[in-house]
Tab-separated table of C-alpha atoms and ligand atoms in Angstrom:
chain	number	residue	atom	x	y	z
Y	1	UNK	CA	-78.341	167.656	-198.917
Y	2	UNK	CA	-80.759	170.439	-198.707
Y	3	UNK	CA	-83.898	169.167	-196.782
Y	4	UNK	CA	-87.457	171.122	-196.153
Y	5	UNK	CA	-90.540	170.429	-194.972
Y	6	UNK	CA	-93.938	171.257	-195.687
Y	7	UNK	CA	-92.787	172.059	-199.742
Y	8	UNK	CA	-95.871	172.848	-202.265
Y	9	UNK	CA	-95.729	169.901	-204.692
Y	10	UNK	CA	-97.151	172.162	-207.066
Y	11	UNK	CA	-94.543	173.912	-207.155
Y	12	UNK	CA	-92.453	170.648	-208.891
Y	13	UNK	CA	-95.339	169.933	-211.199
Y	14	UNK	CA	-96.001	171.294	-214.611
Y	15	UNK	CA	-99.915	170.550	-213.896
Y	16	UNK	CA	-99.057	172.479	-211.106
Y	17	UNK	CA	-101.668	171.040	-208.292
Y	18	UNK	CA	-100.752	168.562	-205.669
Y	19	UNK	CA	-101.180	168.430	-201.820
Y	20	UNK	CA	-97.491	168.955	-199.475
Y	21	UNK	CA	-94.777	167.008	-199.218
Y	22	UNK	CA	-94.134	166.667	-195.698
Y	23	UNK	CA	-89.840	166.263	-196.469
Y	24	UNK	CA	-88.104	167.152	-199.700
Y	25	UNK	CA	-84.575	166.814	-199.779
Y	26	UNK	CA	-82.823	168.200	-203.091
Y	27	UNK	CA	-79.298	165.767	-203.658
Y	28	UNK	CA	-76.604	166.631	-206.141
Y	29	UNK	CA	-74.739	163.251	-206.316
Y	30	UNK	CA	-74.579	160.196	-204.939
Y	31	UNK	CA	-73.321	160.342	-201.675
Y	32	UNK	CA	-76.038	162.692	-200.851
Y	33	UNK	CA	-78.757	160.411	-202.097
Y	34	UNK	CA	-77.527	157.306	-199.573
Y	35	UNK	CA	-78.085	160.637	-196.539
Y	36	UNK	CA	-81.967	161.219	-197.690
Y	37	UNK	CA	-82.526	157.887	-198.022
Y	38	UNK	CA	-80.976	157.230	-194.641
Y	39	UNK	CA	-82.668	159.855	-193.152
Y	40	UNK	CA	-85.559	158.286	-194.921
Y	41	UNK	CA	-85.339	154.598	-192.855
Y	42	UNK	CA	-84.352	156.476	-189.459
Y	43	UNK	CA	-87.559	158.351	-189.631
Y	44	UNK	CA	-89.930	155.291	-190.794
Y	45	UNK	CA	-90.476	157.741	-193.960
Y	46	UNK	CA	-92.189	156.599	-197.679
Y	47	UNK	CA	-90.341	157.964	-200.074
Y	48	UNK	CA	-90.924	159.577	-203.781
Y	49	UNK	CA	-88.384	160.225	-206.390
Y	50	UNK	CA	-89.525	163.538	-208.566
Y	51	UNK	CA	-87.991	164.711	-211.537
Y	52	UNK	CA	-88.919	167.601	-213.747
Y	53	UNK	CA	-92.755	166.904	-212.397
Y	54	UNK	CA	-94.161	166.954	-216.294
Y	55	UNK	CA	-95.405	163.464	-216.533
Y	56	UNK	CA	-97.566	162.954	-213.182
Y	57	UNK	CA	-100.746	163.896	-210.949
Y	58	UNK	CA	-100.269	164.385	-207.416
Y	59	UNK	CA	-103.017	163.310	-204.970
Y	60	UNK	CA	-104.664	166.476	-203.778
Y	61	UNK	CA	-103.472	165.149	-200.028
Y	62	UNK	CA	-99.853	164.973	-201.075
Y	63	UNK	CA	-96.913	162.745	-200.139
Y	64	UNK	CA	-96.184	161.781	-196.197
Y	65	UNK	CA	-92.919	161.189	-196.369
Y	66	UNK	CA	-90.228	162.222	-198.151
Y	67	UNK	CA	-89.885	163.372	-201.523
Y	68	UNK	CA	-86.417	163.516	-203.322
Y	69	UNK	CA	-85.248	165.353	-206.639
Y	70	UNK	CA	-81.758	164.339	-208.047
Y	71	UNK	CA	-80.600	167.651	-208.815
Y	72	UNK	CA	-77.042	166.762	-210.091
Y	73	UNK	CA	-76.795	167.147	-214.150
Y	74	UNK	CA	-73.479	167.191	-215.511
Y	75	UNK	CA	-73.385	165.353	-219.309
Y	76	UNK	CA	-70.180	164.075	-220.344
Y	77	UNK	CA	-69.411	162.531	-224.125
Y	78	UNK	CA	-66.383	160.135	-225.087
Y	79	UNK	CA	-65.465	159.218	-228.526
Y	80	UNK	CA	-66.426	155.366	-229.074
Y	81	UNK	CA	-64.387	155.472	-232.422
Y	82	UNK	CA	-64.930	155.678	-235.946
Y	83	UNK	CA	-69.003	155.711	-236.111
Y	84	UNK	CA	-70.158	156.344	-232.397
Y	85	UNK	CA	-70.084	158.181	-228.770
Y	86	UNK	CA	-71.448	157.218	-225.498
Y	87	UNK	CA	-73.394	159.956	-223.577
Y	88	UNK	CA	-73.464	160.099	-220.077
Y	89	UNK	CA	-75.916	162.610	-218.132
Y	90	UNK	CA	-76.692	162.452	-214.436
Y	91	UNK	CA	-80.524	161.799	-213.983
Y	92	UNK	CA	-81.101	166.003	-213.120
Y	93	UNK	CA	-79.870	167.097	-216.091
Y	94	UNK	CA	-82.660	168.676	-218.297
Y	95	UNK	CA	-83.819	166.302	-220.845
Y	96	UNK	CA	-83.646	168.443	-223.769
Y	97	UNK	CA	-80.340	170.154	-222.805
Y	98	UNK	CA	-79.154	166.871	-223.759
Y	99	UNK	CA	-80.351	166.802	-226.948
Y	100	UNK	CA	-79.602	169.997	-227.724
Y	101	UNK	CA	-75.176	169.646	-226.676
Y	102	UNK	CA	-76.121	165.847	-228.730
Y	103	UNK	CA	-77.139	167.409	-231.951
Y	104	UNK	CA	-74.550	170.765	-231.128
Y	105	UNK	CA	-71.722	167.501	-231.689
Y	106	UNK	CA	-73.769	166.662	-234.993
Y	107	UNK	CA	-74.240	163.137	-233.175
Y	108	UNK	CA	-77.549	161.638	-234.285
Y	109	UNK	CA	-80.248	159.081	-232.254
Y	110	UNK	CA	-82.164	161.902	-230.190
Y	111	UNK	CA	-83.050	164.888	-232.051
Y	112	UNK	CA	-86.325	163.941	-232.889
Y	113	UNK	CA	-87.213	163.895	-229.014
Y	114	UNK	CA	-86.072	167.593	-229.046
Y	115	UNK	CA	-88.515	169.504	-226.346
Y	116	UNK	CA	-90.485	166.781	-224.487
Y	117	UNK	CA	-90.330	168.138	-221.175
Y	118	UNK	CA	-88.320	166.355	-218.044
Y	119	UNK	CA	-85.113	165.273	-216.893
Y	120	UNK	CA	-82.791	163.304	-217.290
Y	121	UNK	CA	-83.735	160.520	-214.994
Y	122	UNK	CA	-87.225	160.553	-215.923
Y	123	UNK	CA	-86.691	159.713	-219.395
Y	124	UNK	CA	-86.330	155.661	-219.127
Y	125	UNK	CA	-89.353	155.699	-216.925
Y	126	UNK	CA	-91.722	155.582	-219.940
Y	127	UNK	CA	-89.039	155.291	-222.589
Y	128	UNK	CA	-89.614	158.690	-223.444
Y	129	UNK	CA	-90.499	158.805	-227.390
Y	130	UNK	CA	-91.735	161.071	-229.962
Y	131	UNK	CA	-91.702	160.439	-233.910
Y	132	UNK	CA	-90.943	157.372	-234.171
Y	133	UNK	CA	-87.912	157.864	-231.857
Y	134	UNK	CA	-87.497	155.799	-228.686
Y	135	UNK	CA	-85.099	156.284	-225.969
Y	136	UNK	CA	-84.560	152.557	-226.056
Y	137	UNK	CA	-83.412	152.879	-230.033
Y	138	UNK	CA	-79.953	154.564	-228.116
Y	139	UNK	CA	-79.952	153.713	-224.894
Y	140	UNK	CA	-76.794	151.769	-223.396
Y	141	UNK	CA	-77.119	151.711	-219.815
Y	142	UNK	CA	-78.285	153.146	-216.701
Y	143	UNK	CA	-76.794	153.197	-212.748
Y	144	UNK	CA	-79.124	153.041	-210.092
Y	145	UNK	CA	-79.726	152.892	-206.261
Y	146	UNK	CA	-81.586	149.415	-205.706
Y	147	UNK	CA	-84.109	150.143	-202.607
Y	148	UNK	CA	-84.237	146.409	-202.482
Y	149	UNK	CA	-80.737	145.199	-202.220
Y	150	UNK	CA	-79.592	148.317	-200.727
Y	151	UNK	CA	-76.762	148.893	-203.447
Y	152	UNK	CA	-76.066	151.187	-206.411
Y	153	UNK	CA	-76.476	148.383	-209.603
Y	154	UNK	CA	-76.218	148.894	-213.535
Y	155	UNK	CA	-78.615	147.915	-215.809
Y	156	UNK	CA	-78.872	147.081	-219.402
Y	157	UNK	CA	-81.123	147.882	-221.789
Y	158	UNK	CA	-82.263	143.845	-221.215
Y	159	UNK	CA	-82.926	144.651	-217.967
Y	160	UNK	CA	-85.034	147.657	-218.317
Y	161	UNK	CA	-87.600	145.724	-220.313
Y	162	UNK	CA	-88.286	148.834	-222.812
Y	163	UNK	CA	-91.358	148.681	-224.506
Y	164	UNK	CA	-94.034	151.611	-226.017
Y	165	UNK	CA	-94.102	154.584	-223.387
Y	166	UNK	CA	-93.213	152.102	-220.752
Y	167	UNK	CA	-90.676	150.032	-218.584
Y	168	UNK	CA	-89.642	148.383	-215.182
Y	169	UNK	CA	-89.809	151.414	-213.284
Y	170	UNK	CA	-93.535	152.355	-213.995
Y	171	UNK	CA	-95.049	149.038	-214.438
Y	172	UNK	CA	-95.157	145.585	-212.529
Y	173	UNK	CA	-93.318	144.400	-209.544
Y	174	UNK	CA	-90.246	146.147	-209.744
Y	175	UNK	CA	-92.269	150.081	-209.703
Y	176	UNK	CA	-90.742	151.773	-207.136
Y	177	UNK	CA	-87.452	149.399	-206.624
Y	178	UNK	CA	-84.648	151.950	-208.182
Y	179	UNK	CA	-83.288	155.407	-207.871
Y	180	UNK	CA	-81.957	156.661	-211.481
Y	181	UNK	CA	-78.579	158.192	-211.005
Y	182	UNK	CA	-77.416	158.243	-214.439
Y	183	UNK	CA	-78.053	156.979	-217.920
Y	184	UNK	CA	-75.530	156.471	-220.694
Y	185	UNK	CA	-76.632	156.723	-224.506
Y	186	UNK	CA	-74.988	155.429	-227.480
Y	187	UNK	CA	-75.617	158.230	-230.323
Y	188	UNK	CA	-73.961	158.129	-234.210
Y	189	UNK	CA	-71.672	160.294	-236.112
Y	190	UNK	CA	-72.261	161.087	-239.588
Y	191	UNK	CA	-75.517	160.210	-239.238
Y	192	UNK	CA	-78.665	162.313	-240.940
Y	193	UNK	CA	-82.188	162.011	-238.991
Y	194	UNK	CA	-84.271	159.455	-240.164
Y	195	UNK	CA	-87.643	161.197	-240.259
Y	196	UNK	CA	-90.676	158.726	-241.383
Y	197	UNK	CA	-93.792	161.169	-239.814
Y	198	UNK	CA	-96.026	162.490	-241.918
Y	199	UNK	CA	-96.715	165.648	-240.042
Y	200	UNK	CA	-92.627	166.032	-239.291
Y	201	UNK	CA	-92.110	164.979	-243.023
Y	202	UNK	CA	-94.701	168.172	-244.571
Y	203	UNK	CA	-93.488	170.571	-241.923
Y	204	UNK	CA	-90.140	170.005	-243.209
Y	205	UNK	CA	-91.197	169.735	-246.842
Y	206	UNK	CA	-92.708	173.442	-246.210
Y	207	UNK	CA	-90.146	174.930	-245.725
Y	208	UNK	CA	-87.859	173.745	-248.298
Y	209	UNK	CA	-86.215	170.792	-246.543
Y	210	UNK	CA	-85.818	167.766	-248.078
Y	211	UNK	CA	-82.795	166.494	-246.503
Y	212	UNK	CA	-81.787	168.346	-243.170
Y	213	UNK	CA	-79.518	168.680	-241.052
Y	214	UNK	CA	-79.966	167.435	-236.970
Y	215	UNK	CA	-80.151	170.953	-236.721
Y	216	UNK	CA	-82.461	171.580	-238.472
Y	217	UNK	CA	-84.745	168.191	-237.914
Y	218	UNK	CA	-84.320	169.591	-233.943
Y	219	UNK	CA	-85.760	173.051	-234.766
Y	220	UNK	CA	-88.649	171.531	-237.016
Y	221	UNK	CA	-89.932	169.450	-233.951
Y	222	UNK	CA	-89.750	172.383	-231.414
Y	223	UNK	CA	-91.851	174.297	-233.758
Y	224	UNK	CA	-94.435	171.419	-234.459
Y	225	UNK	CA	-94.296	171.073	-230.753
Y	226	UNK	CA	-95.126	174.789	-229.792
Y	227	UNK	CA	-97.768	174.731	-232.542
Y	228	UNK	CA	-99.816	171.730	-230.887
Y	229	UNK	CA	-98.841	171.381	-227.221
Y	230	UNK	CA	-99.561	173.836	-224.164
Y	231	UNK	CA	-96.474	175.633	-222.820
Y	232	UNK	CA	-96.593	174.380	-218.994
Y	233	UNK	CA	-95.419	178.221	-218.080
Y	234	UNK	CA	-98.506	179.274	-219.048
Y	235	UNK	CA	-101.106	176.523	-218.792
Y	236	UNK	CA	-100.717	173.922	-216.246
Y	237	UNK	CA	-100.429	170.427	-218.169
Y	238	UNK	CA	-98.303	167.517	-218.502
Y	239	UNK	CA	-98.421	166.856	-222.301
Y	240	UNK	CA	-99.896	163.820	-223.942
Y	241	UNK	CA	-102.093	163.031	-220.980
Y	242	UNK	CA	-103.178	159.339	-222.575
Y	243	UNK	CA	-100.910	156.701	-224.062
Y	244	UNK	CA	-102.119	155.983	-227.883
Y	245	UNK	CA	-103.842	152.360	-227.412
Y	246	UNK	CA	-102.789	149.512	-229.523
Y	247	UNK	CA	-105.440	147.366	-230.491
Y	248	UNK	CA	-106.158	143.772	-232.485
Y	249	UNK	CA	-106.579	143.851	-236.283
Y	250	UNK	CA	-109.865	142.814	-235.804
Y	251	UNK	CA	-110.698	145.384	-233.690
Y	252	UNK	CA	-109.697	148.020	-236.441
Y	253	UNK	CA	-111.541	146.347	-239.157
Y	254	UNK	CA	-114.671	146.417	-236.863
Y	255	UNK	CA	-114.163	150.268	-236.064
Y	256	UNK	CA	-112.993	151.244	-240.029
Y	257	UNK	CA	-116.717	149.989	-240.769
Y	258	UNK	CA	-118.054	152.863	-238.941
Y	259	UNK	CA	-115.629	155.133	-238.588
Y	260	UNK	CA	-113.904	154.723	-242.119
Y	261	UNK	CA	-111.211	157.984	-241.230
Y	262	UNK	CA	-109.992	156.388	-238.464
Y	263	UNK	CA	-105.996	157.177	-238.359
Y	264	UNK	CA	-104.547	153.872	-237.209
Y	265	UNK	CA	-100.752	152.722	-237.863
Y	266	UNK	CA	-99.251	149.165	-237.606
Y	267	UNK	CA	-97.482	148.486	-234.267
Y	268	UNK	CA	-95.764	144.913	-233.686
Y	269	UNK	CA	-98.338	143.121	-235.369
Y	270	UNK	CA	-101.154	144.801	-233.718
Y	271	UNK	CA	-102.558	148.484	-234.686
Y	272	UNK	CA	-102.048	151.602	-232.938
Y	273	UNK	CA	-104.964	154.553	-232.955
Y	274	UNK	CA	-104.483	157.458	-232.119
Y	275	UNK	CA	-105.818	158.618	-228.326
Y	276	UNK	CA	-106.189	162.496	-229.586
Y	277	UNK	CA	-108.588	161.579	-232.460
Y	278	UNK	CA	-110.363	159.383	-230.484
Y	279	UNK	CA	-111.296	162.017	-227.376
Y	280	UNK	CA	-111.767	164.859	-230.396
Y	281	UNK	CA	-114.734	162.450	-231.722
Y	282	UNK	CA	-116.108	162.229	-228.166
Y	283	UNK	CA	-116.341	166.165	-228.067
Y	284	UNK	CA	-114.945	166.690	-225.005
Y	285	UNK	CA	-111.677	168.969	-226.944
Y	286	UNK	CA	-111.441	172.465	-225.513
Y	287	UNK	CA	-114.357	171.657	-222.544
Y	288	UNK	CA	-114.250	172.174	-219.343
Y	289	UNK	CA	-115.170	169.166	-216.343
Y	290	UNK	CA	-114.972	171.425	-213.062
Y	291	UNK	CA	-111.825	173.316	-212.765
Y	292	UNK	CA	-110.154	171.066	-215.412
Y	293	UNK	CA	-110.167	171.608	-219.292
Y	294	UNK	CA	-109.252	169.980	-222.262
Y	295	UNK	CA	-106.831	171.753	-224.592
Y	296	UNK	CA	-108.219	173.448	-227.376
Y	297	UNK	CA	-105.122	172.983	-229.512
Y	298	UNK	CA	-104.925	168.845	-228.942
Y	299	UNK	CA	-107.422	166.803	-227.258
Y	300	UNK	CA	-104.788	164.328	-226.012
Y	301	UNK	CA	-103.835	167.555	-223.225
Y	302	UNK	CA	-105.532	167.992	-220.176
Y	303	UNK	CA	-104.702	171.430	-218.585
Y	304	UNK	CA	-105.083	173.051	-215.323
Y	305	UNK	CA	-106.316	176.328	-216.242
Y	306	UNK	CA	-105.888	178.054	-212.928
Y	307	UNK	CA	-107.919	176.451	-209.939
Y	308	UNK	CA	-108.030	173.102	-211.350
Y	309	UNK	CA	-107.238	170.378	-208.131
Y	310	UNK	CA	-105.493	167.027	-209.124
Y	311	UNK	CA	-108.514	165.468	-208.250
Y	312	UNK	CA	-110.783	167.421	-210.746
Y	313	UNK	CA	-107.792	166.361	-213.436
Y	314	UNK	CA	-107.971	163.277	-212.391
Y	315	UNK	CA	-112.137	163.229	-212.658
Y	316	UNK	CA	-112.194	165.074	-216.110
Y	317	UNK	CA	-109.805	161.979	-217.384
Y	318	UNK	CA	-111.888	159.571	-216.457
Y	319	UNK	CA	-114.913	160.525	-217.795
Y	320	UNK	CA	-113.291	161.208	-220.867
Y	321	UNK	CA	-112.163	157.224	-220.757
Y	322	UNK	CA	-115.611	156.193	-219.987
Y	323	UNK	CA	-117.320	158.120	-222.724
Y	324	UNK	CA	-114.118	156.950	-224.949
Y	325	UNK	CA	-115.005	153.560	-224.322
Y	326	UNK	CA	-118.811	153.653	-224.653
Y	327	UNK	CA	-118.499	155.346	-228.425
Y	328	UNK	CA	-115.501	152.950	-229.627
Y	329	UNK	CA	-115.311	149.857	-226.991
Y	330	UNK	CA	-111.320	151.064	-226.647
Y	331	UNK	CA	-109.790	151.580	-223.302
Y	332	UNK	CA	-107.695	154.654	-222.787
Y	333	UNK	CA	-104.776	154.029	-220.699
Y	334	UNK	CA	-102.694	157.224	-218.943
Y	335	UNK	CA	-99.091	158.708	-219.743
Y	336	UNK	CA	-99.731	160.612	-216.732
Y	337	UNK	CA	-98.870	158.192	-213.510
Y	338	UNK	CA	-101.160	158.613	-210.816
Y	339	UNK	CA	-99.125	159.400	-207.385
Y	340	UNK	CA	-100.755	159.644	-204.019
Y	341	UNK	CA	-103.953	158.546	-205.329
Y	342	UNK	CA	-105.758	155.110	-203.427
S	1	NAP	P1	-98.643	163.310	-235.261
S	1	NAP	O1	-97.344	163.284	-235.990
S	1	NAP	O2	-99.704	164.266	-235.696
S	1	NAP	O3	-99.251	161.864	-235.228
S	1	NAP	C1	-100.456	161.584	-234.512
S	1	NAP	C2	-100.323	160.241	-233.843
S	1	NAP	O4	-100.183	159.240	-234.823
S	1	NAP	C3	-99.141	160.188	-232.921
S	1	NAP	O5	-99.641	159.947	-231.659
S	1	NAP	C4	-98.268	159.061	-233.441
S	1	NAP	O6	-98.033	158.033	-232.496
S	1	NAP	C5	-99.059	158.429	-234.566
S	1	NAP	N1	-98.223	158.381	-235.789
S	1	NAP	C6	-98.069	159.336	-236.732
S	1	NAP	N2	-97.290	158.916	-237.717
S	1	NAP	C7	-96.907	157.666	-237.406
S	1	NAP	C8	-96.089	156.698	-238.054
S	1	NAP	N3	-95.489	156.937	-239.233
S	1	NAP	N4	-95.910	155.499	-237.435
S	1	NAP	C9	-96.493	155.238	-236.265
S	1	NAP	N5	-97.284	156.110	-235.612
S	1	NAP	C10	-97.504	157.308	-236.179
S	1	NAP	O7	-98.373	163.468	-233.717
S	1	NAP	P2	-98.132	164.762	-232.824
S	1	NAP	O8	-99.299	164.904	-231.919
S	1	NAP	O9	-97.660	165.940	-233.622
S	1	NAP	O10	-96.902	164.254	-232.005
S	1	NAP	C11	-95.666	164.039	-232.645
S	1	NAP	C12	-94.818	163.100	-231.838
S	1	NAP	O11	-94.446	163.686	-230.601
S	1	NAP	C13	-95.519	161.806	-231.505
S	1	NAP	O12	-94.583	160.764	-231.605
S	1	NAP	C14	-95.960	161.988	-230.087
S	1	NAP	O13	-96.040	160.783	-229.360
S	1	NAP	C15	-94.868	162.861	-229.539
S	1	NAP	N6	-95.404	163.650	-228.448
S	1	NAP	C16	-95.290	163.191	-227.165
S	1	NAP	C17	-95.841	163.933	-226.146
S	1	NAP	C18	-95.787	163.501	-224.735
S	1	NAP	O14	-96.185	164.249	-223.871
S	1	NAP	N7	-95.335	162.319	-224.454
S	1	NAP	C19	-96.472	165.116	-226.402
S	1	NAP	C20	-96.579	165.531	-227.702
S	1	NAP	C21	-96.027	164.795	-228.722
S	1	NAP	P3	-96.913	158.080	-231.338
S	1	NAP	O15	-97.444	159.021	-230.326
S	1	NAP	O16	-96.883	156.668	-230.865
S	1	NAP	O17	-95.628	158.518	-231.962
């Protein structure tokens, strides 16, 4: 185990603010974890589990304790037979190295989550998604160190309580409980991508596909992708900064009276709208709130353009929620989770 103190967190963020963390300990398997968690309860120590830093905000006063990244990231396939293989990938690997070895194997189930940012063992956290493709839709299993019992455990995709850009780990009671180790994926042979988004559906129509390939469905997204998100090398950000909030069908029929364009698709027999169009109608795309800014390529991405602190992030998002909510009575709800912050 290699342990620090006094590490930047900015330096493990893609927003790249955040206070110190006073320990850091970077471990490659498991054995290693039990030692920094160990060293963790000797030393009376909180602890945080980081993983590619691209979906959170880090208080300004950082973390007291100790903060750990699972650095090991080996990915290992094995034939399930005629129609599928499981996917195994230790929670360090790089989430999109993944895909990329997944749809190298012409196995189907994740290529339309090409790019998004992260590890591994971040992705079941908010059951990473992108269109119209869930983690969940493949996911078998995951290991996991259970702070609670004090015992690695497996759980199933029951247990994990998937639902839209959320799960066990970052909401209710059980926040905080496991260590991700390692997930395992089912993915399908033979398979083409099933691609149902409008905007993934014209930007393949452009340029001549009608039917592609993973291959090509993979390079389509990365494009889209680079065309409407901020690279984190050059702009501090974390992405979609605000879930897409899913409202009654009452609701929509009451905001379609004055706002007749509103995009709005149907989501378990509620609506969802669309967080980006919402905070462009606000005006707040491509302005600045003290050293913060909103993107001027998507509204839904808050960036740190230089000097930004978490703290003027976390101010600039919400006011944007407030003024949100006054135009359209619709309550924003982060991607981003808040760490550090009381
Ligand atoms: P888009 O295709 O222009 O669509 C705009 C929004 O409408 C998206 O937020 C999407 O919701 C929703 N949408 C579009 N077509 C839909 C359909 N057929 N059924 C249900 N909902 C539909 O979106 P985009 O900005 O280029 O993003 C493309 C995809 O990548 C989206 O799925 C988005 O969530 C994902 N993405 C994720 C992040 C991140 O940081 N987490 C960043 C960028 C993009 P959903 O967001 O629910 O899919």
């Amino acid at each position: 185990m290699r342990l620090k103190r006094n590490i930047p967190i900015s330096n493990l963020t893609t927003f790249k603010t955040g206070g110190t963390a006073r320990y850091y300990a970077e471990v490659d398997t498991k054995k290693e974890l039990l030692g920094a968690i160990e060293f963790a309860k000797r030393n009376a120590l909180p602890m945080f589990v980081i993983g590619g830093g691209s979906d959170i905000l880090v208080s300004d006063k950082g973390h007291g304790g100790l903060v750990i990244k699972y650095s090991g990231n080996r990915i290992s396939f094995s034939d399930e037979g005629k129609d599928s293989v499981s996917v195994t990938a230790e929670a360090g690997a790089d989430w999109d190295k993944l895909v990329e070895e997944s749809v190298k194997r012409n196995l189907q189930g994740i290529e339309l989550m090409s790019g998004i940012p992260g590890t591994v063992g971040a992705s079941p956290i908010q059951n990473i998604g992108a269109f119209g493709q869930e983690l969940k839709d493949s996911f078998l299993k995951l290991s996991a160190y259970d702070l609670k019992v004090g015992r690695f455990v497996v759980l199933s995709k029951e247990d994990c309580k998937f639902s839209y850009r959320d799960s066990i780990f970052k909401s209710g009671k059980d926040k905080g409980r496991y260590v991700i180790v390692e997930i395992t994926l089912v993915l399908n042979k033979n398979k083409k991508p099933h691609v149902e988004y409008q905007s993934l559906l014209k930007h393949l129509e452009d340029k001549g596909l009608k039917s592609p390939t993973l291959s090509e469905a993979r390079d389509a997204v990365i494009e889209l992708r680079g065309h409407k998100l901020e690279d984190p090398k050059i702009i501090g950000n974390a992405g979609s900064f605000f879930k897409n909030p899913i409202v009654s069908k009452e609701k929509l029929n009451e905001l379609l009276k004055d706002y007749p364009d509103i995009p709005n698709h149907p989501h378990e027999g509620k609506v969802k709208l669309f967080s980006g169009w919402l905070i462009e109608k606000t005006g707040w795309k491509g302005k600045k709130h003290k050293k913060a800014a909103v993107s001027v390529k998507n509204a839904l991405v808050l960036t740190n353009p230089g000097e930004a602190t978490s703290k003027d992030i976390k101010d600039l998002a919400e006011q944007i929620t407030k003024d949100v909510h006054k135009k359209f009575g619709v309550k924003l709800e982060p991607e981003v989770q808040f760490i550090g912050f009381d």
